C-alpha positions as YAML, in Angstrom:
chain: A
units: angstrom
residues:
- id: 1
  name: MET
  ca: [231.21, 2.91, -85.99]
- id: 2
  name: SER
  ca: [230.79, 2.37, -89.70]
- id: 3
  name: SER
  ca: [231.57, 5.18, -92.14]
- id: 4
  name: GLU
  ca: [227.91, 5.14, -93.26]
- id: 5
  name: SER
  ca: [226.68, 5.58, -89.69]
- id: 6
  name: GLN
  ca: [229.17, 8.41, -89.16]
- id: 7
  name: LYS
  ca: [227.89, 10.16, -92.30]
- id: 8
  name: ASP
  ca: [224.31, 9.93, -90.99]
- id: 9
  name: LYS
  ca: [225.39, 11.52, -87.70]
- id: 10
  name: GLU
  ca: [227.14, 14.29, -89.60]
- id: 11
  name: ARG
  ca: [224.03, 14.85, -91.71]
- id: 12
  name: LEU
  ca: [221.88, 15.14, -88.60]
- id: 13
  name: ALA
  ca: [224.34, 17.50, -86.92]
- id: 14
  name: GLN
  ca: [224.51, 19.69, -90.04]
- id: 15
  name: ALA
  ca: [220.71, 19.70, -90.44]
- id: 16
  name: ALA
  ca: [220.35, 20.72, -86.79]
- id: 17
  name: LYS
  ca: [222.82, 23.59, -87.20]
- id: 18
  name: THR
  ca: [221.10, 24.68, -90.42]
- id: 19
  name: PHE
  ca: [217.69, 24.64, -88.73]
- id: 20
  name: PHE
  ca: [219.08, 26.77, -85.89]
- id: 21
  name: SER
  ca: [220.45, 29.28, -88.43]
- id: 22
  name: CYS
  ca: [217.16, 29.28, -90.38]
- id: 23
  name: VAL
  ca: [215.20, 30.15, -87.24]
- id: 24
  name: GLN
  ca: [217.58, 32.98, -86.39]
- id: 25
  name: ASP
  ca: [217.40, 34.29, -89.98]
- id: 26
  name: LEU
  ca: [213.62, 33.97, -89.92]
- id: 27
  name: ALA
  ca: [213.45, 36.04, -86.75]
- id: 28
  name: SER
  ca: [215.87, 38.64, -88.14]
- id: 29
  name: PHE
  ca: [214.13, 39.03, -91.52]
- id: 30
  name: THR
  ca: [210.69, 39.02, -89.90]
- id: 31
  name: ASN
  ca: [211.66, 41.70, -87.36]
- id: 32
  name: THR
  ca: [212.99, 43.96, -90.13]
- id: 33
  name: PHE
  ca: [209.76, 43.32, -92.01]
- id: 34
  name: ILE
  ca: [207.64, 44.03, -88.90]
- id: 35
  name: GLU
  ca: [209.40, 47.36, -88.36]
- id: 36
  name: LEU
  ca: [208.68, 48.41, -91.94]
- id: 37
  name: PHE
  ca: [205.11, 47.12, -91.71]
- id: 38
  name: ASN
  ca: [204.45, 49.01, -88.45]
- id: 39
  name: SER
  ca: [205.89, 52.16, -89.99]
- id: 40
  name: TYR
  ca: [203.69, 52.04, -93.10]
- id: 41
  name: MET
  ca: [200.52, 50.58, -91.63]
- id: 42
  name: SER
  ca: [200.58, 52.38, -88.26]
- id: 43
  name: THR
  ca: [200.33, 49.02, -86.49]
- id: 44
  name: HIS
  ca: [202.07, 47.97, -83.26]
- id: 45
  name: ILE
  ca: [203.04, 44.37, -83.93]
- id: 46
  name: LEU
  ca: [205.61, 43.02, -81.45]
- id: 47
  name: LEU
  ca: [209.04, 41.84, -82.58]
- id: 48
  name: ILE
  ca: [210.07, 38.19, -82.33]
- id: 49
  name: ALA
  ca: [212.85, 36.77, -80.13]
- id: 50
  name: ALA
  ca: [214.91, 33.71, -81.09]
- id: 51
  name: ARG
  ca: [217.29, 33.05, -78.21]
- id: 52
  name: GLU
  ca: [219.03, 29.73, -77.62]
- id: 53
  name: ASP
  ca: [216.74, 29.06, -74.65]
- id: 54
  name: SER
  ca: [213.64, 29.81, -76.74]
- id: 55
  name: ASN
  ca: [211.10, 27.04, -76.95]
- id: 56
  name: VAL
  ca: [210.54, 26.05, -80.59]
- id: 57
  name: LYS
  ca: [206.76, 25.86, -80.16]
- id: 58
  name: ASP
  ca: [206.58, 29.29, -78.52]
- id: 59
  name: PHE
  ca: [208.67, 30.80, -81.31]
- id: 60
  name: PHE
  ca: [206.56, 29.38, -84.14]
- id: 61
  name: GLU
  ca: [203.30, 30.18, -82.33]
- id: 62
  name: HIS
  ca: [204.41, 33.82, -82.04]
- id: 63
  name: MET
  ca: [205.48, 33.79, -85.70]
- id: 64
  name: LEU
  ca: [202.13, 32.38, -86.78]
- id: 65
  name: LYS
  ca: [200.25, 34.96, -84.71]
- id: 66
  name: VAL
  ca: [202.27, 37.81, -86.23]
- id: 67
  name: VAL
  ca: [201.81, 36.52, -89.79]
- id: 68
  name: LYS
  ca: [198.05, 36.13, -89.32]
- id: 69
  name: GLU
  ca: [197.82, 39.63, -87.86]
- id: 70
  name: MET
  ca: [199.71, 41.16, -90.78]
- id: 71
  name: LYS
  ca: [197.74, 39.12, -93.30]
- id: 72
  name: SER
  ca: [194.50, 40.36, -91.80]
- id: 73
  name: VAL
  ca: [195.65, 43.99, -92.16]
- id: 74
  name: VAL
  ca: [196.84, 43.43, -95.74]
- id: 75
  name: ASP
  ca: [193.61, 41.68, -96.77]
- id: 76
  name: ALA
  ca: [191.51, 44.51, -95.34]
- id: 77
  name: LYS
  ca: [193.62, 47.22, -96.99]
- id: 78
  name: HIS
  ca: [193.65, 45.37, -100.31]
- id: 79
  name: ALA
  ca: [189.86, 45.12, -100.24]
- id: 80
  name: GLU
  ca: [189.68, 48.89, -99.71]
- id: 81
  name: MET
  ca: [192.04, 49.48, -102.63]
- id: 82
  name: GLN
  ca: [189.80, 47.46, -104.94]
- id: 83
  name: LYS
  ca: [186.88, 49.70, -104.07]
- id: 84
  name: GLU
  ca: [188.79, 52.91, -104.64]
- id: 85
  name: PRO
  ca: [191.90, 52.46, -106.85]
- id: 86
  name: LEU
  ca: [194.94, 54.55, -106.06]
- id: 87
  name: TYR
  ca: [194.98, 56.36, -109.40]
- id: 88
  name: SER
  ca: [191.42, 57.60, -108.74]
- id: 89
  name: LYS
  ca: [192.49, 59.09, -105.40]
- id: 90
  name: ILE
  ca: [195.47, 60.83, -106.97]
- id: 91
  name: ALA
  ca: [193.45, 62.09, -109.93]
- id: 92
  name: MET
  ca: [190.71, 63.47, -107.68]
- id: 93
  name: THR
  ca: [193.24, 65.23, -105.45]
- id: 94
  name: VAL
  ca: [195.11, 66.86, -108.34]
- id: 95
  name: PHE
  ca: [191.85, 67.81, -110.13]
- id: 96
  name: SER
  ca: [190.53, 69.43, -106.97]
- id: 97
  name: MET
  ca: [193.71, 71.48, -106.62]
- id: 98
  name: ILE
  ca: [193.52, 72.64, -110.26]
- id: 99
  name: GLU
  ca: [189.88, 73.70, -109.80]
- id: 100
  name: LYS
  ca: [190.94, 75.82, -106.84]
- id: 101
  name: GLY
  ca: [193.52, 77.57, -109.00]
- id: 102
  name: THR
  ca: [196.51, 76.26, -107.08]
- id: 103
  name: ASP
  ca: [199.78, 77.68, -108.46]
- id: 104
  name: LEU
  ca: [202.26, 75.36, -110.20]
- id: 105
  name: LYS
  ca: [204.82, 75.27, -107.37]
- id: 106
  name: ALA
  ca: [202.24, 74.36, -104.73]
- id: 107
  name: LEU
  ca: [200.68, 71.82, -107.11]
- id: 108
  name: HIS
  ca: [204.07, 70.13, -107.60]
- id: 109
  name: GLN
  ca: [204.74, 69.98, -103.85]
- id: 110
  name: SER
  ca: [201.30, 68.59, -103.08]
- id: 111
  name: ALA
  ca: [201.62, 66.00, -105.83]
- id: 112
  name: LYS
  ca: [204.90, 64.81, -104.27]
- id: 113
  name: GLU
  ca: [203.14, 64.48, -100.91]
- id: 114
  name: VAL
  ca: [200.32, 62.49, -102.51]
- id: 115
  name: PHE
  ca: [202.75, 60.02, -104.05]
- id: 116
  name: THR
  ca: [204.78, 59.83, -100.86]
- id: 117
  name: ASN
  ca: [201.65, 59.01, -98.89]
- id: 118
  name: SER
  ca: [200.75, 56.37, -101.47]
- id: 119
  name: GLN
  ca: [203.42, 54.02, -100.10]
- id: 120
  name: GLU
  ca: [200.82, 52.06, -98.15]
- id: 121
  name: PRO
  ca: [199.04, 50.87, -101.35]
- id: 122
  name: VAL
  ca: [202.43, 50.10, -102.90]
- id: 123
  name: ILE
  ca: [203.39, 47.88, -99.93]
- id: 124
  name: ILE
  ca: [199.99, 46.21, -99.97]
- id: 125
  name: SER
  ca: [200.41, 45.43, -103.66]
- id: 126
  name: VAL
  ca: [203.89, 43.96, -103.10]
- id: 127
  name: LEU
  ca: [202.71, 41.75, -100.24]
- id: 128
  name: ASN
  ca: [199.57, 40.69, -102.06]
- id: 129
  name: SER
  ca: [201.37, 39.76, -105.29]
- id: 130
  name: SER
  ca: [204.20, 37.88, -103.52]
- id: 131
  name: HIS
  ca: [201.74, 35.78, -101.44]
- id: 132
  name: ILE
  ca: [204.47, 35.67, -98.78]
- id: 133
  name: LEU
  ca: [202.11, 35.99, -95.80]
- id: 134
  name: GLY
  ca: [199.80, 33.21, -97.00]
- id: 135
  name: SER
  ca: [202.78, 31.00, -97.80]
- id: 136
  name: LEU
  ca: [204.32, 31.63, -94.38]
- id: 137
  name: GLU
  ca: [201.03, 30.87, -92.65]
- id: 138
  name: THR
  ca: [200.78, 27.54, -94.49]
- id: 139
  name: SER
  ca: [204.40, 26.58, -93.78]
- id: 140
  name: LEU
  ca: [204.21, 27.54, -90.11]
- id: 141
  name: SER
  ca: [200.94, 25.64, -89.65]
- id: 142
  name: LEU
  ca: [202.60, 22.52, -91.07]
- id: 143
  name: LEU
  ca: [205.68, 22.97, -88.89]
- id: 144
  name: MET
  ca: [203.51, 23.25, -85.78]
- id: 145
  name: LYS
  ca: [202.61, 19.59, -86.30]
- id: 146
  name: CYS
  ca: [206.25, 18.43, -86.26]
- id: 147
  name: PRO
  ca: [207.58, 16.55, -83.20]
- id: 148
  name: ILE
  ca: [210.31, 19.16, -82.61]
- id: 149
  name: MET
  ca: [207.89, 21.67, -81.06]
- id: 150
  name: ASN
  ca: [208.71, 20.66, -77.47]
- id: 151
  name: LEU
  ca: [212.44, 21.23, -77.95]
- id: 152
  name: GLN
  ca: [214.47, 24.39, -77.38]
- id: 153
  name: LEU
  ca: [216.68, 26.01, -79.99]
- id: 154
  name: SER
  ca: [219.68, 24.99, -77.87]
- id: 155
  name: ASP
  ca: [218.69, 21.35, -78.49]
- id: 156
  name: PHE
  ca: [219.68, 21.89, -82.12]
- id: 157
  name: TYR
  ca: [222.84, 23.89, -81.71]
- id: 158
  name: ARG
  ca: [224.56, 25.95, -79.07]
- id: 159
  name: LYS
  ca: [227.67, 28.07, -78.99]
- id: 160
  name: ASP
  ca: [229.18, 26.87, -75.75]
- id: 161
  name: THR
  ca: [231.90, 29.01, -74.30]
- id: 162
  name: LYS
  ca: [233.83, 27.23, -71.59]
- id: 163
  name: GLU
  ca: [234.53, 29.50, -68.63]
- id: 164
  name: GLN
  ca: [238.11, 30.09, -67.77]
- id: 165
  name: SER
  ca: [239.29, 29.95, -64.18]
- id: 166
  name: ASP
  ca: [242.60, 30.76, -62.57]
- id: 167
  name: ALA
  ca: [243.42, 27.07, -62.45]
- id: 168
  name: THR
  ca: [242.33, 26.32, -66.04]
- id: 169
  name: THR
  ca: [244.53, 27.69, -68.79]
- id: 170
  name: SER
  ca: [244.55, 24.90, -71.33]
- id: 171
  name: GLU
  ca: [244.04, 25.73, -75.01]
- id: 172
  name: GLU
  ca: [240.89, 23.62, -75.06]
- id: 173
  name: SER
  ca: [239.25, 25.60, -72.24]
- id: 174
  name: MET
  ca: [239.97, 28.88, -74.00]
- id: 175
  name: SER
  ca: [238.46, 27.79, -77.32]
- id: 176
  name: PRO
  ca: [234.75, 28.54, -77.80]
- id: 177
  name: GLY
  ca: [232.60, 25.90, -79.44]
- id: 178
  name: PRO
  ca: [230.27, 23.01, -78.65]
- id: 179
  name: SER
  ca: [231.84, 20.27, -76.51]
- id: 180
  name: GLU
  ca: [231.88, 16.67, -77.67]
- id: 181
  name: ASN
  ca: [229.43, 15.62, -74.94]
- id: 182
  name: SER
  ca: [227.12, 18.47, -75.86]
- id: 183
  name: VAL
  ca: [227.08, 17.39, -79.53]
- id: 184
  name: THR
  ca: [226.46, 13.75, -78.59]
- id: 185
  name: ASN
  ca: [223.57, 14.68, -76.28]
- id: 186
  name: THR
  ca: [222.08, 16.94, -78.94]
- id: 187
  name: LEU
  ca: [222.16, 14.23, -81.61]
- id: 188
  name: LYS
  ca: [220.65, 11.67, -79.22]
- id: 189
  name: LYS
  ca: [217.78, 14.00, -78.30]
- id: 190
  name: LEU
  ca: [217.06, 14.79, -81.95]
- id: 191
  name: GLU
  ca: [217.26, 11.13, -82.91]
- id: 192
  name: ASP
  ca: [214.71, 10.19, -80.24]
- id: 193
  name: VAL
  ca: [212.29, 12.95, -81.25]
- id: 194
  name: LEU
  ca: [212.59, 12.73, -85.03]
- id: 195
  name: LYS
  ca: [213.02, 9.04, -85.78]
- id: 196
  name: THR
  ca: [210.09, 7.35, -87.47]
- id: 197
  name: GLU
  ca: [208.45, 4.33, -85.87]
- id: 198
  name: ASN
  ca: [210.26, 1.04, -86.53]
- id: 199
  name: ALA
  ca: [213.01, 2.84, -88.45]
- id: 200
  name: LYS
  ca: [215.90, 0.53, -89.34]
- id: 201
  name: ASN
  ca: [218.32, 3.45, -89.12]
- id: 202
  name: PRO
  ca: [217.02, 5.97, -86.49]
- id: 203
  name: ILE
  ca: [219.80, 8.50, -87.13]
- id: 204
  name: ARG
  ca: [219.22, 8.52, -90.89]
- id: 205
  name: SER
  ca: [215.47, 8.75, -90.32]
- id: 206
  name: ALA
  ca: [215.95, 11.74, -88.00]
- id: 207
  name: ALA
  ca: [218.31, 13.42, -90.48]
- id: 208
  name: ASP
  ca: [215.81, 12.92, -93.33]
- id: 209
  name: ARG
  ca: [212.98, 14.51, -91.37]
- id: 210
  name: LEU
  ca: [215.01, 17.47, -90.14]
- id: 211
  name: GLU
  ca: [216.37, 18.15, -93.63]
- id: 212
  name: GLN
  ca: [212.79, 18.18, -94.90]
- id: 213
  name: ILE
  ca: [211.82, 20.72, -92.23]
- id: 214
  name: VAL
  ca: [214.71, 22.95, -93.33]
- id: 215
  name: LYS
  ca: [213.56, 22.64, -96.95]
- id: 216
  name: THR
  ca: [210.10, 23.80, -95.89]
- id: 217
  name: LEU
  ca: [211.55, 27.00, -94.42]
- id: 218
  name: GLY
  ca: [214.03, 27.75, -97.23]
- id: 219
  name: PRO
  ca: [211.76, 29.17, -99.98]
- id: 220
  name: ASP
  ca: [209.79, 31.36, -97.58]
- id: 221
  name: LEU
  ca: [213.00, 32.77, -96.14]
- id: 222
  name: GLU
  ca: [214.18, 33.73, -99.62]
- id: 223
  name: VAL
  ca: [210.89, 35.41, -100.59]
- id: 224
  name: LEU
  ca: [210.65, 37.21, -97.23]
- id: 225
  name: GLN
  ca: [214.15, 38.57, -97.71]
- id: 226
  name: LYS
  ca: [213.38, 39.73, -101.27]
- id: 227
  name: VAL
  ca: [210.07, 41.36, -100.27]
- id: 228
  name: THR
  ca: [211.73, 43.17, -97.35]
- id: 229
  name: GLN
  ca: [214.52, 44.41, -99.61]
- id: 230
  name: THR
  ca: [211.98, 45.58, -102.20]
- id: 231
  name: ILE
  ca: [210.11, 47.61, -99.58]
- id: 232
  name: LYS
  ca: [213.34, 49.09, -98.20]
- id: 233
  name: THR
  ca: [214.52, 50.03, -101.71]
- id: 234
  name: ASN
  ca: [211.16, 51.64, -102.49]
- id: 235
  name: ASP
  ca: [211.32, 53.52, -99.20]
- id: 236
  name: SER
  ca: [214.80, 54.86, -100.01]
- id: 237
  name: MET
  ca: [213.69, 56.01, -103.47]
- id: 238
  name: VAL
  ca: [210.69, 57.87, -102.05]
- id: 239
  name: LYS
  ca: [212.78, 59.59, -99.37]
- id: 240
  name: LYS
  ca: [215.39, 60.56, -101.96]
- id: 241
  name: ASP
  ca: [212.69, 61.99, -104.24]
- id: 242
  name: SER
  ca: [211.01, 63.88, -101.39]
- id: 243
  name: ASP
  ca: [214.31, 65.58, -100.51]
- id: 244
  name: LYS
  ca: [214.65, 67.08, -103.99]
...
């Protein structure tokens, strides 16, 4: 095998492993995001599973369904906010309390509750300004058209652990990791699915396409992580303030 051909195989293997990691990260970040979203929006959106035996199409279909559901909630809430801005609600609440002659201590406590309960508009604003849900919907819709949809995550990468028996005590059998045959079979399956028609170098063609798929996921993963962290940080600040 030529060194160039070997490099193409290594590229494909690395792209497959990276895709596997991206899907697991996507599931992890999304589930954290879903938990926060359910907490703030009083929704009951189901979490996403990304096991090795998961079908790629099923995973992305579930992701797309979740994103569309959240986007629908955000769009509806944002429309409501435009009709009645948050500052108007707060001003009306405080003004009403002053009119009733509420004492300063009670006014302060109620004001804290108003701002604490205003987290929903804050989250809506963060999601709306980041455009993360719309971006994810677009990316996932494009990915659904890729030829990898009929594969399982284990077709990209698997963490094989060879079982030990009383008669097998070799160092190789005790070491976890993908076997050589497993890697070869994985690369062959990906090559067959991803190669372009009449490609002069099927392995390189497959590597190019899978690397492009990974690039499609990358930016959305970064934004999703940042948005989730922003919401969690905001949540911590509010809880800290409410405890004072």
